[in-house]
PDB file of C-alpha atoms in Angstrom:
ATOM      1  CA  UNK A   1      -2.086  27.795 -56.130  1.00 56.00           C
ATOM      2  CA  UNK A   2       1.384  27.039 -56.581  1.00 68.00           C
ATOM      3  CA  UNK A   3       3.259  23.450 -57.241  1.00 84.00           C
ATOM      4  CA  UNK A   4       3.475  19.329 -56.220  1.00 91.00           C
ATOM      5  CA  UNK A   5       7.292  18.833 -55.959  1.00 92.00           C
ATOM      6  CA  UNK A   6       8.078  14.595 -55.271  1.00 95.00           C
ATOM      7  CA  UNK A   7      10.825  13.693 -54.361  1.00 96.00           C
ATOM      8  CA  UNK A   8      12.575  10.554 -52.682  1.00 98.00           C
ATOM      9  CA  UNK A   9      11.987   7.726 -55.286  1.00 97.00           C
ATOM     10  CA  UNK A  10      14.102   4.956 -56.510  1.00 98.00           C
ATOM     11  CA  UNK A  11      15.437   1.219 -56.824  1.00 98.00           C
ATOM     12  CA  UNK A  12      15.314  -0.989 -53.962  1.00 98.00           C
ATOM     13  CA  UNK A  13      14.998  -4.572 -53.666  1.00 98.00           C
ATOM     14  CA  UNK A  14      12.216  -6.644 -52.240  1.00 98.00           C
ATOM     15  CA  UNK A  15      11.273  -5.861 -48.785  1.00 98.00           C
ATOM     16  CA  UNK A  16      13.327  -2.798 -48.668  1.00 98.00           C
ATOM     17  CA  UNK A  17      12.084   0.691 -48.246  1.00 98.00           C
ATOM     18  CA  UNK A  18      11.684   4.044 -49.352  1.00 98.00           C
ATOM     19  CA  UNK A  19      10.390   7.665 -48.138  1.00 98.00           C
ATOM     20  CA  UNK A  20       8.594   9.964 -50.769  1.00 98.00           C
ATOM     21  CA  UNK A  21       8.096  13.443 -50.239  1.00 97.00           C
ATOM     22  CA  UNK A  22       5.793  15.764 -51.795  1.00 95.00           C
ATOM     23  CA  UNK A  23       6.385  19.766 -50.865  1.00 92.00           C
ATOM     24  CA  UNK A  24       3.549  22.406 -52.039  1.00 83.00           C
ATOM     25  CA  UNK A  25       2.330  25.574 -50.964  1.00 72.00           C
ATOM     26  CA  UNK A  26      -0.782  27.558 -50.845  1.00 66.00           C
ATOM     27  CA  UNK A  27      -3.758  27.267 -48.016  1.00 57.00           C
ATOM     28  CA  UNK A  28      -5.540  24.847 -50.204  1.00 60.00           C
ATOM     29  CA  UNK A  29      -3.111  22.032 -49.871  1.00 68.00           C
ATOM     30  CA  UNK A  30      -3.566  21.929 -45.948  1.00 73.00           C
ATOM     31  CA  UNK A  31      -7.481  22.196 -45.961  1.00 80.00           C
ATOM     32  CA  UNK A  32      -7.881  20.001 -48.905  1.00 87.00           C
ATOM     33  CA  UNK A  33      -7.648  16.377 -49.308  1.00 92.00           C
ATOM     34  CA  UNK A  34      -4.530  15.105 -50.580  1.00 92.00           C
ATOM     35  CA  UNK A  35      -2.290  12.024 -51.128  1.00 95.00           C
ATOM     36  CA  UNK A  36      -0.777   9.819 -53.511  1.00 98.00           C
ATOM     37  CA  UNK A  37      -1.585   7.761 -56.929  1.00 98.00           C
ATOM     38  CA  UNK A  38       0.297   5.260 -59.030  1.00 98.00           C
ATOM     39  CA  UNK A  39       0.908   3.904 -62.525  1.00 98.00           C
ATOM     40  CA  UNK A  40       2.640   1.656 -64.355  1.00 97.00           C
ATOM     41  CA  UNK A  41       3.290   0.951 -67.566  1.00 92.00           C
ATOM     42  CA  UNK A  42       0.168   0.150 -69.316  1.00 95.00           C
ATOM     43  CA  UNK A  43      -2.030   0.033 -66.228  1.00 96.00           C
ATOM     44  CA  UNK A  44      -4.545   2.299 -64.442  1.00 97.00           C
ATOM     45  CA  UNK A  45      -4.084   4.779 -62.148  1.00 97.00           C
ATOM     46  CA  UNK A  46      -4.237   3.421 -59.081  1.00 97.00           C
ATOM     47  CA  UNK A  47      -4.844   5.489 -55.854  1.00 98.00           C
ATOM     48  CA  UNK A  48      -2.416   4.513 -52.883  1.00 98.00           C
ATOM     49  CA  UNK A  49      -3.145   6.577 -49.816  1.00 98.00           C
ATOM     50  CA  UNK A  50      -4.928   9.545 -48.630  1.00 97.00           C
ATOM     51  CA  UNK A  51      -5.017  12.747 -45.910  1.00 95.00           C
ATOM     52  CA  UNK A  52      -7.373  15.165 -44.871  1.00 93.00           C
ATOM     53  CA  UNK A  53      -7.027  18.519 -43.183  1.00 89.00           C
ATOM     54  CA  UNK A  54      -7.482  16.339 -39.912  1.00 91.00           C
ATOM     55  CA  UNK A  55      -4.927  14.663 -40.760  1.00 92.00           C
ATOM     56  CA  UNK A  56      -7.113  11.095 -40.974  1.00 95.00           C
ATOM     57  CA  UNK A  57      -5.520   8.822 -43.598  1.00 97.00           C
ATOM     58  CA  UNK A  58      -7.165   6.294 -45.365  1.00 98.00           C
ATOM     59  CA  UNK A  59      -4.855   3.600 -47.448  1.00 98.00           C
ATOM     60  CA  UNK A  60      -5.555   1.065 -50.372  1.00 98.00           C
ATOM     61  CA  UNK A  61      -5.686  -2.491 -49.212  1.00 97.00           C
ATOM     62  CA  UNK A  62      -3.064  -3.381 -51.772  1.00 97.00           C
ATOM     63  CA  UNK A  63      -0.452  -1.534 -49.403  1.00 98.00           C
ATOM     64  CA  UNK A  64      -2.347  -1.506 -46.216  1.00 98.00           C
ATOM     65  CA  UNK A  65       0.704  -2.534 -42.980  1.00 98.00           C
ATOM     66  CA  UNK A  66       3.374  -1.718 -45.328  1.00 98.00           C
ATOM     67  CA  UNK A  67       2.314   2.150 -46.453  1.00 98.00           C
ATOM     68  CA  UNK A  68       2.445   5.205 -43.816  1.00 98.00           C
ATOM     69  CA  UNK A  69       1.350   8.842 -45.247  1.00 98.00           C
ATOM     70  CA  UNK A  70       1.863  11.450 -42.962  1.00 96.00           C
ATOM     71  CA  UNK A  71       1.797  15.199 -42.501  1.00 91.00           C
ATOM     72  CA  UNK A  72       4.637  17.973 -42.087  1.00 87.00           C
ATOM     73  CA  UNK A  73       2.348  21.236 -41.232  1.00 81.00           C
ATOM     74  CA  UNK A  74       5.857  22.815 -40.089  1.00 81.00           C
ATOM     75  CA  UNK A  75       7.693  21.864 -43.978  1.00 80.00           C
ATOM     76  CA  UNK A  76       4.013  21.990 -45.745  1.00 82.00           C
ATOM     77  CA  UNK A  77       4.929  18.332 -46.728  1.00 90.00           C
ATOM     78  CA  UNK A  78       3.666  15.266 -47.388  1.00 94.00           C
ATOM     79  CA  UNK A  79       5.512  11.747 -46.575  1.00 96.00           C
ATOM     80  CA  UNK A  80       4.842   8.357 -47.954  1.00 98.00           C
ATOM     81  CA  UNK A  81       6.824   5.724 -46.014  1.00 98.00           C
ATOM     82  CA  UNK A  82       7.380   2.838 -47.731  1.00 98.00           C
ATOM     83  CA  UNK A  83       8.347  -0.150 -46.061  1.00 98.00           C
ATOM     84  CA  UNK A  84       8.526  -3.819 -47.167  1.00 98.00           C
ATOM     85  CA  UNK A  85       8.098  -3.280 -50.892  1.00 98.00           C
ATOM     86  CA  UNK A  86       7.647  -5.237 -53.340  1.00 98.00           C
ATOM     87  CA  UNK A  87       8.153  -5.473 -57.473  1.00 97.00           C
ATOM     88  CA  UNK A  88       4.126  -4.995 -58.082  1.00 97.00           C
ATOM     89  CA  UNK A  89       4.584  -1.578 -56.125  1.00 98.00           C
ATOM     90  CA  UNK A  90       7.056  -0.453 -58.781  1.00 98.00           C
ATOM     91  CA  UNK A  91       5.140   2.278 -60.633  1.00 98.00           C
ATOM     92  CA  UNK A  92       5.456   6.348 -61.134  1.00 98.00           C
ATOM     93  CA  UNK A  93       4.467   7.814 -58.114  1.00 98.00           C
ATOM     94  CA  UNK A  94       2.216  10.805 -57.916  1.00 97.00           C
ATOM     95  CA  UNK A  95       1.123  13.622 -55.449  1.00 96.00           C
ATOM     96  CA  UNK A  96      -1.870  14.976 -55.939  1.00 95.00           C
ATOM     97  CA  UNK A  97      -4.671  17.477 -54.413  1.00 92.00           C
ATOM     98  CA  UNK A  98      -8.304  17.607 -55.287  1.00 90.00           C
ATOM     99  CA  UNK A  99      -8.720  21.550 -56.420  1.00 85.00           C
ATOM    100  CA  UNK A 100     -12.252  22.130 -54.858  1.00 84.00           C
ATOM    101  CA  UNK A 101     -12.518  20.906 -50.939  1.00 83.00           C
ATOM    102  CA  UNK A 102     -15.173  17.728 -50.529  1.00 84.00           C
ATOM    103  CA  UNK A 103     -16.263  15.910 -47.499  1.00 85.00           C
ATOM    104  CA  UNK A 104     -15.042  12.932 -48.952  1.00 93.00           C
ATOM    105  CA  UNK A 105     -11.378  12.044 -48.717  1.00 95.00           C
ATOM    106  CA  UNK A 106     -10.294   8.619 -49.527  1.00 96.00           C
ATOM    107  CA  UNK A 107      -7.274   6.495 -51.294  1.00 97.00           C
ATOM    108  CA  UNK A 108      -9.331   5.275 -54.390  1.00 96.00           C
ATOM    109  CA  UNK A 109     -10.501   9.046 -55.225  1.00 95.00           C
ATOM    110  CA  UNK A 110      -6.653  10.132 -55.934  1.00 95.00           C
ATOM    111  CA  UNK A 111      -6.261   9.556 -59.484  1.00 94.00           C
ATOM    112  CA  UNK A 112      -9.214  12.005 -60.152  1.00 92.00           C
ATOM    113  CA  UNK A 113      -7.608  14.736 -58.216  1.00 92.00           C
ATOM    114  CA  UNK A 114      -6.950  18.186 -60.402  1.00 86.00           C
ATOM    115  CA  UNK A 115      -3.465  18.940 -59.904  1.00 90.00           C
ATOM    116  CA  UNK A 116      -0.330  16.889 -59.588  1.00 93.00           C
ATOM    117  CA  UNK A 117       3.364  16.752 -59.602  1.00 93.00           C
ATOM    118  CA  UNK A 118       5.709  15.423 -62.068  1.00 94.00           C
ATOM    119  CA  UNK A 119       6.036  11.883 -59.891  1.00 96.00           C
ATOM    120  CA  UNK A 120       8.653  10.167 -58.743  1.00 97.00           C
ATOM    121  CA  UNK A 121       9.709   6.355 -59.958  1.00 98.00           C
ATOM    122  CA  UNK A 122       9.917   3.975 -57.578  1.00 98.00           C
ATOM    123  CA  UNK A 123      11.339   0.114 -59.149  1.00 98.00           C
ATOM    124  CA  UNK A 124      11.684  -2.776 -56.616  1.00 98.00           C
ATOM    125  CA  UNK A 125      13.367  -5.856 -57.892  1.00 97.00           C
ATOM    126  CA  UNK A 126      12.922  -9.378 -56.693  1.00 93.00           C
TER     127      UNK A 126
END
């Protein structure tokens, strides 16, 4: 089914921003729900923001006004706009996909998801 490539993390102070990326390929990644999940160190997974193959997001409260997750169908990408973070989102940032399509797509299912990329780290310093 092919590969979860992030890209687009790193350091930014408070209230700046940052883009993520997340490039697969095969048909399941565009009928399939998909998004993004975060950890770090020694916490829980913690799902951030979801998409289905409507393209209807749903996003965590935690990062709801500041988080945007949209669709490339032309790049078969995924983007995460980040904007006014701040040090509590610093964390590994993962892509993920849920491996058999349900009717249920939202944030807090993420972590569960089958396959994922490597992540990308994203630190934001006060």
């Amino acid at each position: 089914q092919g590969q979860l490539v992030e890209s687009g993390g790193g350091s930014v102070q408070t209230g700046g921003s940052l883009t993520l990326s997340c490039a697969g390929s095969g048909l399941a990644y565009r009928r399939n729900c998909m998004g993004w999940f975060r950890q770090a160190p020694g916490q829980k997974r913690e799902g951030v923001a979801s998409i289905d193959s409507d393209d209807v997001t749903t996003v965590a409260d935690s990062v709801k006004g500041r988080f945007t997750l949209s669709r490339d169908s032309a790049k078969n990408e995924l983007r995460l706009q980040m904007n006014d973070l701040k040090p509590e989102d610093t964390a590994m940032y993962y892509c993920a996909v849920e491996l058999q399509r349900s009717s249920l797509c939202r944030w807090w299912l993420l972590p569960d998801f089958g396959r994922r990329g490597q992540g990308t780290q994203v630190t934001v310093s006060s």
